[in-house]
CSV table of C-alpha atoms and ligand atoms in Angstrom, one decimal:
chain,number,residue,atom,x,y,z
A,270,UNK,CA,-29.3,8.4,28.5
A,271,UNK,CA,-29.6,11.8,30.2
A,272,UNK,CA,-31.4,14.7,28.2
A,273,UNK,CA,-28.2,16.5,27.2
A,274,UNK,CA,-26.9,13.5,25.7
A,275,UNK,CA,-29.6,13.4,23.1
A,276,UNK,CA,-28.5,17.3,22.0
A,277,UNK,CA,-27.6,15.4,18.5
A,278,UNK,CA,-23.8,15.6,17.6
A,279,UNK,CA,-23.6,16.5,14.2
A,280,UNK,CA,-20.9,14.4,12.7
A,281,UNK,CA,-22.5,14.2,9.3
A,282,UNK,CA,-21.7,18.1,9.1
A,283,UNK,CA,-18.1,16.6,8.7
A,284,UNK,CA,-19.4,14.5,5.8
A,285,UNK,CA,-21.3,17.1,3.9
A,286,UNK,CA,-20.2,17.8,0.4
A,287,UNK,CA,-21.7,21.2,-0.1
A,288,UNK,CA,-18.8,22.1,3.0
A,289,UNK,CA,-16.1,20.4,1.3
A,290,UNK,CA,-16.8,22.2,-2.2
A,291,UNK,CA,-15.7,25.3,0.1
A,292,UNK,CA,-12.6,24.0,1.2
A,293,UNK,CA,-11.6,22.6,-1.9
A,294,UNK,CA,-12.5,25.7,-3.6
A,295,UNK,CA,-10.2,27.7,-0.5
A,296,UNK,CA,-7.4,25.0,-1.0
A,297,UNK,CA,-7.4,26.2,-5.1
A,298,UNK,CA,-7.1,29.7,-4.1
A,299,UNK,CA,-4.4,29.0,-1.2
A,300,UNK,CA,-2.0,26.3,-2.6
A,301,UNK,CA,1.5,27.4,-4.1
A,302,UNK,CA,1.6,27.8,-7.7
A,303,UNK,CA,4.9,25.9,-8.0
A,304,UNK,CA,2.9,23.1,-6.0
A,305,UNK,CA,3.1,21.4,-2.2
A,306,UNK,CA,3.7,18.0,-1.2
A,307,UNK,CA,2.2,17.2,2.0
A,308,UNK,CA,2.7,14.0,4.1
A,309,UNK,CA,-0.4,12.4,5.8
A,310,UNK,CA,1.6,10.6,8.4
A,311,UNK,CA,-1.1,8.3,9.9
A,312,UNK,CA,-2.4,5.3,8.4
A,313,UNK,CA,-5.9,6.3,9.6
A,314,UNK,CA,-5.6,9.5,7.4
A,315,UNK,CA,-4.3,7.4,4.6
A,316,UNK,CA,-7.4,5.0,4.5
A,317,UNK,CA,-10.0,7.7,4.9
A,318,UNK,CA,-8.1,10.5,1.8
A,319,UNK,CA,-8.2,6.9,-0.2
A,320,UNK,CA,-11.9,5.9,0.3
A,321,UNK,CA,-13.2,9.5,0.1
A,322,UNK,CA,-11.2,10.2,-3.0
A,323,UNK,CA,-9.4,13.4,-1.8
A,324,UNK,CA,-6.5,13.0,-3.9
A,325,UNK,CA,-8.7,13.6,-6.6
A,326,UNK,CA,-9.8,17.1,-5.3
A,327,UNK,CA,-6.3,18.0,-4.6
A,328,UNK,CA,-4.9,21.0,-7.0
A,329,UNK,CA,-2.5,19.1,-10.0
A,330,UNK,CA,0.4,19.8,-8.6
A,331,UNK,CA,-0.2,18.9,-5.1
A,332,UNK,CA,1.1,15.8,-4.0
A,333,UNK,CA,-0.4,13.9,-0.8
A,334,UNK,CA,2.9,11.5,0.4
A,335,UNK,CA,1.7,8.3,2.7
A,336,UNK,CA,3.9,8.3,5.8
A,337,UNK,CA,5.2,5.7,8.5
A,338,UNK,CA,1.9,6.0,10.8
A,339,UNK,CA,1.1,2.5,10.6
A,340,UNK,CA,2.2,0.8,13.5
A,341,UNK,CA,1.9,-2.9,12.4
A,342,UNK,CA,3.9,-1.7,8.9
A,343,UNK,CA,6.9,0.0,11.0
A,344,UNK,CA,7.6,-3.2,13.5
A,345,UNK,CA,10.8,-4.6,12.7
A,346,UNK,CA,11.5,-8.2,11.5
A,347,UNK,CA,13.0,-8.9,14.4
A,348,UNK,CA,10.3,-7.7,16.6
A,349,UNK,CA,7.5,-9.8,14.5
A,350,UNK,CA,10.3,-12.9,14.6
A,351,UNK,CA,10.1,-12.5,18.6
A,352,UNK,CA,6.6,-12.4,18.6
A,353,UNK,CA,6.4,-15.4,16.9
A,354,UNK,CA,9.4,-17.2,19.2
A,355,UNK,CA,6.9,-16.2,21.9
A,356,UNK,CA,4.1,-18.1,20.6
A,357,UNK,CA,6.3,-21.4,20.4
A,358,UNK,CA,6.8,-21.0,24.2
A,359,UNK,CA,5.2,-24.0,25.9
A,360,UNK,CA,2.1,-22.7,27.6
A,361,UNK,CA,2.0,-19.2,26.2
A,362,UNK,CA,-1.4,-18.0,24.4
A,363,UNK,CA,-0.3,-14.7,22.2
A,364,UNK,CA,-3.3,-12.5,22.8
A,365,UNK,CA,-2.7,-9.5,19.7
A,366,UNK,CA,-4.7,-7.0,17.8
A,367,UNK,CA,-6.3,-9.1,14.5
A,368,UNK,CA,-3.5,-7.4,11.9
A,369,UNK,CA,-0.6,-8.6,13.6
A,370,UNK,CA,-1.2,-12.6,13.0
A,371,UNK,CA,-0.6,-12.1,9.3
A,372,UNK,CA,2.7,-10.3,9.0
A,373,UNK,CA,5.0,-12.4,7.5
A,374,UNK,CA,8.3,-12.7,9.9
A,375,UNK,CA,11.4,-14.3,8.5
A,376,UNK,CA,10.1,-17.7,8.0
A,377,UNK,CA,6.9,-17.4,9.7
A,378,UNK,CA,3.7,-15.9,10.6
A,379,UNK,CA,1.3,-15.9,13.5
A,380,UNK,CA,-1.4,-17.7,11.9
A,381,UNK,CA,0.8,-20.0,10.3
A,382,UNK,CA,2.2,-20.8,13.8
A,383,UNK,CA,-1.8,-20.8,14.8
A,384,UNK,CA,-2.1,-23.8,12.0
A,385,UNK,CA,0.8,-25.8,13.3
A,386,UNK,CA,-1.1,-25.4,17.1
A,387,UNK,CA,0.5,-22.8,19.0
A,388,UNK,CA,-2.4,-20.8,20.7
A,389,UNK,CA,-2.9,-17.5,19.4
A,390,UNK,CA,-6.2,-15.4,20.1
A,391,UNK,CA,-7.3,-11.9,18.3
A,392,UNK,CA,-8.0,-9.4,21.0
A,393,UNK,CA,-9.8,-6.2,20.4
A,394,UNK,CA,-8.8,-4.5,23.4
A,395,UNK,CA,-5.6,-5.2,26.0
A,396,UNK,CA,-8.4,-5.6,28.6
A,397,UNK,CA,-9.7,-8.5,26.8
A,398,UNK,CA,-6.3,-10.2,27.0
A,399,UNK,CA,-6.7,-9.3,30.9
A,400,UNK,CA,-10.1,-10.9,30.8
A,401,UNK,CA,-8.2,-13.9,29.0
A,402,UNK,CA,-5.6,-14.4,31.7
A,403,UNK,CA,-8.3,-14.4,34.3
A,404,UNK,CA,-10.3,-16.8,32.9
A,405,UNK,CA,-7.2,-19.1,32.1
A,406,UNK,CA,-4.9,-19.5,35.1
A,407,UNK,CA,-2.9,-22.1,33.5
A,408,UNK,CA,-2.3,-20.4,30.5
A,409,UNK,CA,0.5,-17.2,30.4
A,410,UNK,CA,-1.2,-14.8,28.3
A,411,UNK,CA,1.5,-12.7,26.5
A,412,UNK,CA,-0.2,-9.5,25.2
A,413,UNK,CA,1.7,-8.1,21.6
A,414,UNK,CA,1.6,-4.0,22.5
A,415,UNK,CA,1.9,-2.4,19.4
A,416,UNK,CA,1.1,0.8,18.5
A,417,UNK,CA,1.9,4.8,18.9
A,418,UNK,CA,0.9,7.1,21.5
A,419,UNK,CA,-2.7,6.6,20.9
A,420,UNK,CA,-2.4,3.0,22.0
A,421,UNK,CA,0.4,3.1,24.7
A,422,UNK,CA,-1.5,4.6,27.3
A,423,UNK,CA,-4.2,1.8,27.3
A,424,UNK,CA,-1.4,-1.1,27.6
A,425,UNK,CA,0.5,1.1,30.7
A,426,UNK,CA,-3.3,0.8,32.2
A,427,UNK,CA,-3.7,-2.9,31.3
A,428,UNK,CA,-0.3,-3.6,32.8
A,429,UNK,CA,-1.4,-1.6,36.3
A,430,UNK,CA,-4.6,-3.2,36.1
A,431,UNK,CA,-2.9,-6.4,36.4
A,432,UNK,CA,-0.6,-5.6,39.0
A,433,UNK,CA,-3.3,-4.4,41.3
A,434,UNK,CA,-5.0,-7.8,40.3
A,435,UNK,CA,-2.0,-9.6,41.2
A,436,UNK,CA,-2.0,-11.7,38.0
A,437,UNK,CA,1.0,-14.0,37.4
A,438,UNK,CA,-0.2,-15.4,34.0
A,439,UNK,CA,-0.4,-12.0,31.8
A,440,UNK,CA,2.7,-10.2,30.2
A,441,UNK,CA,3.3,-7.7,27.2
A,442,UNK,CA,5.7,-7.9,24.5
A,443,UNK,CA,6.0,-4.2,23.8
A,444,UNK,CA,6.9,-2.7,20.7
A,445,UNK,CA,5.5,0.9,21.4
A,446,UNK,CA,6.8,3.7,19.7
A,447,UNK,CA,6.5,7.5,19.4
A,448,UNK,CA,5.6,9.9,16.5
A,449,UNK,CA,7.9,12.8,16.4
A,450,UNK,CA,10.8,11.2,16.2
A,451,UNK,CA,10.3,9.2,13.2
A,452,UNK,CA,9.0,12.6,11.3
A,453,UNK,CA,12.3,14.0,12.2
A,454,UNK,CA,14.1,11.3,10.4
A,455,UNK,CA,11.4,11.9,7.2
A,456,UNK,CA,11.8,15.6,7.1
A,457,UNK,CA,15.5,15.4,7.1
A,458,UNK,CA,15.1,12.8,4.2
A,459,UNK,CA,16.7,14.3,1.0
A,460,UNK,CA,14.5,12.2,-1.4
A,461,UNK,CA,11.2,13.2,0.2
A,462,UNK,CA,11.1,16.9,0.7
A,463,UNK,CA,8.1,17.5,2.3
A,464,UNK,CA,6.6,20.9,2.4
A,465,UNK,CA,3.9,20.5,5.3
A,466,UNK,CA,2.4,17.7,7.6
A,467,UNK,CA,-1.0,16.6,8.1
A,468,UNK,CA,-0.5,15.2,11.9
A,469,UNK,CA,-2.5,12.1,13.3
A,470,UNK,CA,-5.6,13.2,15.2
A,471,UNK,CA,-5.6,10.4,17.9
A,472,UNK,CA,-1.4,10.1,18.5
A,473,UNK,CA,-2.2,14.1,19.3
A,474,UNK,CA,-5.0,13.3,21.5
A,475,UNK,CA,-2.7,11.9,24.1
A,476,UNK,CA,0.2,14.1,23.3
A,477,UNK,CA,-0.7,17.5,22.3
A,478,UNK,CA,0.8,20.2,20.3
A,479,UNK,CA,4.5,20.3,21.9
A,480,UNK,CA,6.1,17.3,21.1
A,481,UNK,CA,5.5,18.8,17.3
A,482,UNK,CA,6.9,22.1,17.7
A,483,UNK,CA,10.3,21.3,16.6
A,484,UNK,CA,9.1,20.6,13.3
A,485,UNK,CA,7.6,24.0,12.7
A,486,UNK,CA,10.7,26.2,14.7
A,487,UNK,CA,13.6,24.3,13.7
A,488,UNK,CA,12.5,23.1,10.4
A,489,UNK,CA,10.0,25.6,9.2
A,490,UNK,CA,7.7,22.8,8.4
A,491,UNK,CA,3.8,23.4,8.8
A,492,UNK,CA,1.7,20.8,10.6
A,493,UNK,CA,-2.3,20.8,11.1
A,494,UNK,CA,-3.6,18.1,13.5
A,495,UNK,CA,-6.6,17.0,11.5
A,496,UNK,CA,-9.4,14.4,12.1
A,497,UNK,CA,-10.8,11.5,9.8
A,498,UNK,CA,-13.7,12.8,8.2
A,499,UNK,CA,-13.5,13.9,4.8
A,500,UNK,CA,-14.2,17.9,5.6
A,501,UNK,CA,-11.7,17.3,8.5
A,502,UNK,CA,-9.0,16.5,6.1
A,503,UNK,CA,-9.6,19.0,3.6
A,504,UNK,CA,-9.8,21.7,6.8
A,505,UNK,CA,-6.6,20.5,7.4
A,506,UNK,CA,-4.8,20.8,3.8
A,507,UNK,CA,-6.7,24.2,3.7
A,508,UNK,CA,-5.2,25.4,6.8
A,509,UNK,CA,-1.5,24.1,5.7
A,510,UNK,CA,-2.1,25.9,2.1
A,511,UNK,CA,-2.9,29.4,4.2
A,512,UNK,CA,0.3,28.8,6.1
A,513,UNK,CA,2.6,28.3,2.9
A,514,UNK,CA,0.7,31.0,1.7
A,515,UNK,CA,1.2,33.1,4.4
A,516,UNK,CA,4.6,31.9,4.7
A,517,UNK,CA,4.3,30.8,8.4
A,518,UNK,CA,5.1,27.7,9.9
A,519,UNK,CA,2.9,26.7,13.1
A,520,UNK,CA,1.4,23.8,14.9
A,521,UNK,CA,-2.3,24.1,14.6
A,522,UNK,CA,-5.3,22.0,15.4
A,523,UNK,CA,-8.0,21.5,12.9
A,524,UNK,CA,-9.7,18.8,15.4
A,525,UNK,CA,-10.5,20.7,18.6
A,526,UNK,CA,-13.8,18.1,19.2
A,527,UNK,CA,-11.0,15.6,20.0
A,528,UNK,CA,-7.6,17.1,20.5
A,529,UNK,CA,-6.6,19.7,23.5
A,530,UNK,CA,-3.5,21.6,23.4
A,531,UNK,CA,-2.0,20.0,26.1
A,532,UNK,CA,-3.2,16.7,24.9
A,533,UNK,CA,-4.4,14.1,27.6
A,534,UNK,CA,-2.3,14.2,30.7
A,535,UNK,CA,-3.8,11.6,32.7
A,536,UNK,CA,-2.6,9.2,29.7
A,537,UNK,CA,0.8,10.8,29.4
A,538,UNK,CA,1.4,10.3,33.3
A,539,UNK,CA,0.3,6.2,32.5
A,540,UNK,CA,2.5,6.1,29.3
A,541,UNK,CA,5.7,7.4,32.1
A,542,UNK,CA,4.8,5.4,35.0
A,543,UNK,CA,5.0,2.2,33.3
A,544,UNK,CA,7.4,3.0,30.2
A,545,UNK,CA,10.5,4.5,29.8
A,546,UNK,CA,11.4,5.7,26.1
A,547,UNK,CA,14.7,3.5,24.4
A,548,UNK,CA,16.2,3.4,20.9
A,549,UNK,CA,13.5,1.6,18.2
A,550,UNK,CA,14.3,-0.2,15.3
A,551,UNK,CA,11.5,1.1,12.7
A,552,UNK,CA,10.9,-0.8,9.4
A,553,UNK,CA,12.2,1.4,6.7
A,554,UNK,CA,13.6,4.1,9.3
A,555,UNK,CA,16.1,2.3,10.8
A,556,UNK,CA,17.0,2.8,14.5
A,557,UNK,CA,15.9,6.3,15.9
A,558,UNK,CA,16.8,7.1,19.2
A,559,UNK,CA,14.0,7.5,22.4
A,560,UNK,CA,11.2,6.4,19.9
A,561,UNK,CA,10.1,3.7,21.6
A,562,UNK,CA,8.8,2.1,24.7
A,563,UNK,CA,10.3,-0.5,27.1
A,564,UNK,CA,8.5,-1.4,30.4
A,565,UNK,CA,10.3,-0.1,33.4
A,566,UNK,CA,12.1,-2.6,35.9
A,567,UNK,CA,9.5,-1.7,38.5
A,568,UNK,CA,6.9,-3.4,36.2
A,569,UNK,CA,9.8,-6.1,34.9
A,570,UNK,CA,7.4,-9.1,35.9
A,571,UNK,CA,4.9,-8.2,33.1
A,572,UNK,CA,8.0,-8.2,30.5
A,573,UNK,CA,7.3,-11.5,28.3
A,574,UNK,CA,10.7,-11.2,27.2
A,575,UNK,CA,12.1,-10.8,30.5
A,576,UNK,CA,9.7,-13.7,31.6
A,577,UNK,CA,10.4,-16.5,28.7
A,578,UNK,CA,14.0,-15.4,27.1
A,579,UNK,CA,12.5,-16.6,23.9
A,580,UNK,CA,15.0,-18.4,21.3
A,581,UNK,CA,14.5,-16.0,18.0
A,582,UNK,CA,15.6,-17.3,14.8
A,583,UNK,CA,18.1,-14.6,12.5
A,584,UNK,CA,16.6,-12.3,10.7
A,585,UNK,CA,15.6,-12.2,7.0
A,586,UNK,CA,13.9,-9.6,5.2
A,587,UNK,CA,11.4,-9.9,2.6
A,588,UNK,CA,12.9,-9.9,-1.2
A,589,UNK,CA,11.7,-7.2,-3.1
A,590,UNK,CA,9.7,-5.2,-0.7
A,591,UNK,CA,10.0,-1.8,-0.5
A,592,UNK,CA,8.0,-1.1,2.3
A,593,UNK,CA,10.7,0.7,3.8
A,594,UNK,CA,10.8,3.6,1.0
A,595,UNK,CA,6.6,3.7,1.1
A,596,UNK,CA,6.8,4.4,5.1
A,597,UNK,CA,9.0,7.0,4.5
A,598,UNK,CA,7.0,8.8,1.6
A,599,UNK,CA,9.7,8.2,-0.9
A,600,UNK,CA,8.1,5.5,-3.2
A,601,UNK,CA,4.1,5.4,-3.7
A,602,UNK,CA,3.4,1.6,-3.5
A,603,UNK,CA,2.6,1.7,-7.3
A,604,UNK,CA,6.2,2.0,-8.0
A,605,UNK,CA,6.8,-1.4,-5.9
A,606,UNK,CA,7.3,-3.9,-8.8
A,607,UNK,CA,5.8,-6.4,-6.5
A,608,UNK,CA,2.9,-4.4,-5.9
A,609,UNK,CA,-0.6,-6.2,-7.3
A,610,UNK,CA,1.7,-8.8,-9.4
A,611,UNK,CA,3.3,-10.8,-6.4
A,612,UNK,CA,2.1,-9.1,-3.6
A,613,UNK,CA,-1.5,-8.8,-3.0
A,614,UNK,CA,-3.5,-8.6,0.6
A,615,UNK,CA,-4.4,-12.2,0.2
A,616,UNK,CA,-0.6,-13.3,-0.4
A,617,UNK,CA,1.4,-10.1,1.0
A,618,UNK,CA,4.8,-9.8,1.2
A,619,UNK,CA,5.2,-7.0,3.3
A,620,UNK,CA,3.3,-5.5,6.3
A,621,UNK,CA,2.3,-2.7,4.2
A,622,UNK,CA,0.1,-4.8,2.3
A,623,UNK,CA,-1.3,-7.0,5.5
A,624,UNK,CA,-2.6,-4.2,7.8
A,625,UNK,CA,-5.9,-2.5,6.7
A,626,UNK,CA,-3.8,0.8,7.5
A,627,UNK,CA,-0.9,-0.2,5.2
A,628,UNK,CA,-0.4,2.4,2.1
A,629,UNK,CA,-0.2,-0.7,0.0
A,630,UNK,CA,-3.5,-2.0,1.1
A,631,UNK,CA,-5.0,1.4,0.8
A,632,UNK,CA,-4.1,1.5,-2.6
A,633,UNK,CA,-4.8,-1.8,-3.6
A,634,UNK,CA,-7.8,-1.4,-2.5
A,635,UNK,CA,-8.7,2.3,-3.5
A,636,UNK,CA,-6.6,3.1,-6.2
B,92,UNK,CA,-5.0,0.9,14.2
B,93,UNK,CA,-5.2,4.7,15.9
B,94,UNK,CA,-8.9,4.6,15.0
B,95,UNK,CA,-11.0,5.7,17.4
B,96,UNK,CA,-15.0,6.1,17.6
B,97,UNK,CA,-17.2,8.2,19.3
B,98,UNK,CA,-19.8,6.4,21.7
B,99,UNK,CA,-21.9,8.0,24.1
B,100,UNK,CA,-21.9,6.9,28.2
B,101,UNK,CA,-24.9,5.2,29.0
B,102,UNK,CA,-23.9,4.2,32.7
B,103,UNK,CA,-21.2,4.3,34.7
B,104,UNK,CA,-20.0,1.4,36.4
B,105,UNK,CA,-17.3,-0.1,39.0
B,106,UNK,CA,-13.9,-0.9,38.5
B,107,UNK,CA,-13.5,2.4,36.2
B,108,UNK,CA,-16.0,0.9,33.4
B,109,UNK,CA,-18.6,2.6,31.6
B,110,UNK,CA,-21.3,0.8,29.4
B,111,UNK,CA,-21.2,2.7,26.1
B,112,UNK,CA,-23.5,3.0,22.9
B,113,UNK,CA,-21.2,3.1,19.9
B,114,UNK,CA,-23.3,3.7,17.0
B,115,UNK,CA,-26.2,1.6,18.4
B,116,UNK,CA,-23.9,-1.2,19.9
B,117,UNK,CA,-23.5,-1.3,23.4
B,118,UNK,CA,-20.2,-2.4,25.3
B,119,UNK,CA,-18.1,-1.8,28.6
B,120,UNK,CA,-15.0,0.4,28.2
B,121,UNK,CA,-12.7,1.5,30.6
B,122,UNK,CA,-12.7,5.2,31.7
B,123,UNK,CA,-9.2,5.2,33.1
B,124,UNK,CA,-7.7,7.8,30.9
B,125,UNK,CA,-10.8,10.1,31.4
B,126,UNK,CA,-12.0,9.7,34.6
B,127,UNK,CA,-13.7,12.9,34.5
B,128,UNK,CA,-16.3,11.2,31.9
B,129,UNK,CA,-20.1,11.2,33.1
B,130,UNK,CA,-23.3,9.4,31.6
B,131,UNK,CA,-24.3,11.3,28.8
B,132,UNK,CA,-21.1,12.8,27.7
B,133,UNK,CA,-19.4,11.7,24.2
B,134,UNK,CA,-16.1,9.9,24.4
B,135,UNK,CA,-13.5,9.1,21.8
B,136,UNK,CA,-13.0,4.7,22.2
B,137,UNK,CA,-9.8,3.1,21.1
B,138,UNK,CA,-9.3,-0.6,21.9
B,139,UNK,CA,-11.7,-0.6,25.1
B,140,UNK,CA,-10.9,2.8,26.6
B,141,UNK,CA,-11.9,5.9,26.0
B,142,UNK,CA,-9.0,8.2,25.5
B,143,UNK,CA,-10.7,11.6,25.6
B,144,UNK,CA,-14.1,13.3,26.1
B,145,UNK,CA,-15.5,14.7,22.8
B,146,UNK,CA,-16.3,18.7,23.1
B,147,UNK,CA,-19.6,19.3,21.2
B,148,UNK,CA,-18.7,23.2,21.7
B,149,UNK,CA,-15.6,22.6,19.6
B,150,UNK,CA,-17.2,20.4,17.2
B,151,UNK,CA,-19.4,23.5,16.3
B,152,UNK,CA,-16.4,25.9,16.2
B,153,UNK,CA,-14.7,23.8,13.7
B,154,UNK,CA,-17.5,23.5,11.8
B,155,UNK,CA,-17.9,27.2,11.7
B,156,UNK,CA,-14.5,28.0,10.8
B,157,UNK,CA,-15.0,25.5,8.1
B,158,UNK,CA,-18.1,27.4,6.6
B,159,UNK,CA,-16.1,30.5,6.8
B,160,UNK,CA,-12.8,29.0,5.2
B,161,UNK,CA,-13.8,30.3,1.3
B,162,UNK,CA,-14.3,34.0,2.5
B,163,UNK,CA,-10.8,33.9,4.8
B,164,UNK,CA,-9.4,32.6,1.1
B,165,UNK,CA,-10.8,35.6,-0.6
B,166,UNK,CA,-8.9,38.0,2.0
B,167,UNK,CA,-5.8,36.9,1.3
C,262,SF4,S1,3.7,-3.8,-2.5
C,262,SF4,FE1,4.0,-5.5,-1.3
C,262,SF4,S2,6.4,-6.0,-1.3
C,262,SF4,FE2,5.9,-4.0,-2.1
C,262,SF4,S3,6.5,-2.8,-0.8
C,262,SF4,FE3,3.9,-3.3,-0.4
C,262,SF4,S4,4.2,-4.6,1.1
C,262,SF4,FE4,6.2,-4.6,0.3
């Protein structure tokens, strides 16, 4: 390590209770007396808010609603079924992030398919999937590309690396989605009534401020891009309270150490080179134009559906699951009749209970 | 899933990779999205890729702002 690396990077201050106290005090002073509803869009925020007991620190009539920012949760049943169908293709190995394997589709899950003898590998990075392909030339590796703008550029880069290597046994099933379109659906939902948005830190690392500006300008809804330590979140809430107090609606950054106003242009260029936007189906939110990414024709040889044309079973939604309403912030997990009774992390009915970032799983664990 | 963790670059390697130290654990990650990152820099690592170089100066500015917040609220 060079000497300036050891110049300590003081992350602990972002957890310092003394600083938290000052922020809580500010929030209490600034929050509108009639109360406010803030949505934390990102699943990682949902978990951090729950783990750090931040709801208990809010003024009485302030509500923190959990949003749609769990990529596994918003993946539609049809897409899950397609992934399962791909796992049934002779010679295919599915490489995917761990959460995805436990999500129930219409009649099965990747874990159940694995128990039936299909090949499913959990990977930490799309690069691990590339390595699998290089080390197993006889096997077709299909990587499940799930995730928002944070993850999409990584998968784009993995596809570019595969193209450069001339890999013929690597492909991707891409169900990537972008956040702003989903937020527009939510702010237009009369059942939800959001006053302000705690915007996702790492999605914003890639996209910057601009894609959210319509929320402030067109809908008058303030947003603050926030990090994930307790004081990051409290600062985000304090900045939102201040905007509401002053009657302003702007998109601000409370996570300057990781988010530049312009985002990461290299990452955005990688997305645009490999993917084009398309209409995507979100669990709970339905079809949203331009909110999904599909592989461009130039990279078609890496598109798993084009390569294997899997036969997908008819879609059936999980009975009684309210994930759709939970993902919109229209319902708290507690209000689902199956929560904790029928639906538990060991026996999840819907994806919101499977993913570690799902609202139902977070509420099960911490509330 | 959008979890990203700060890590320090220990050594840049060939093929766009770098060895990083993530809370004491060493592993190789890709610098495809942050080609400007140098040894000793902090980067934010998500699923095996650095997605941004963490700016320590901005981190300090944010902390200063947090410290000022109670006074700012007072002035409103
Ligand atoms: S508790 Fe289970 S069944 Fe109810 S909404 Fe959450 S995941 Fe669906």
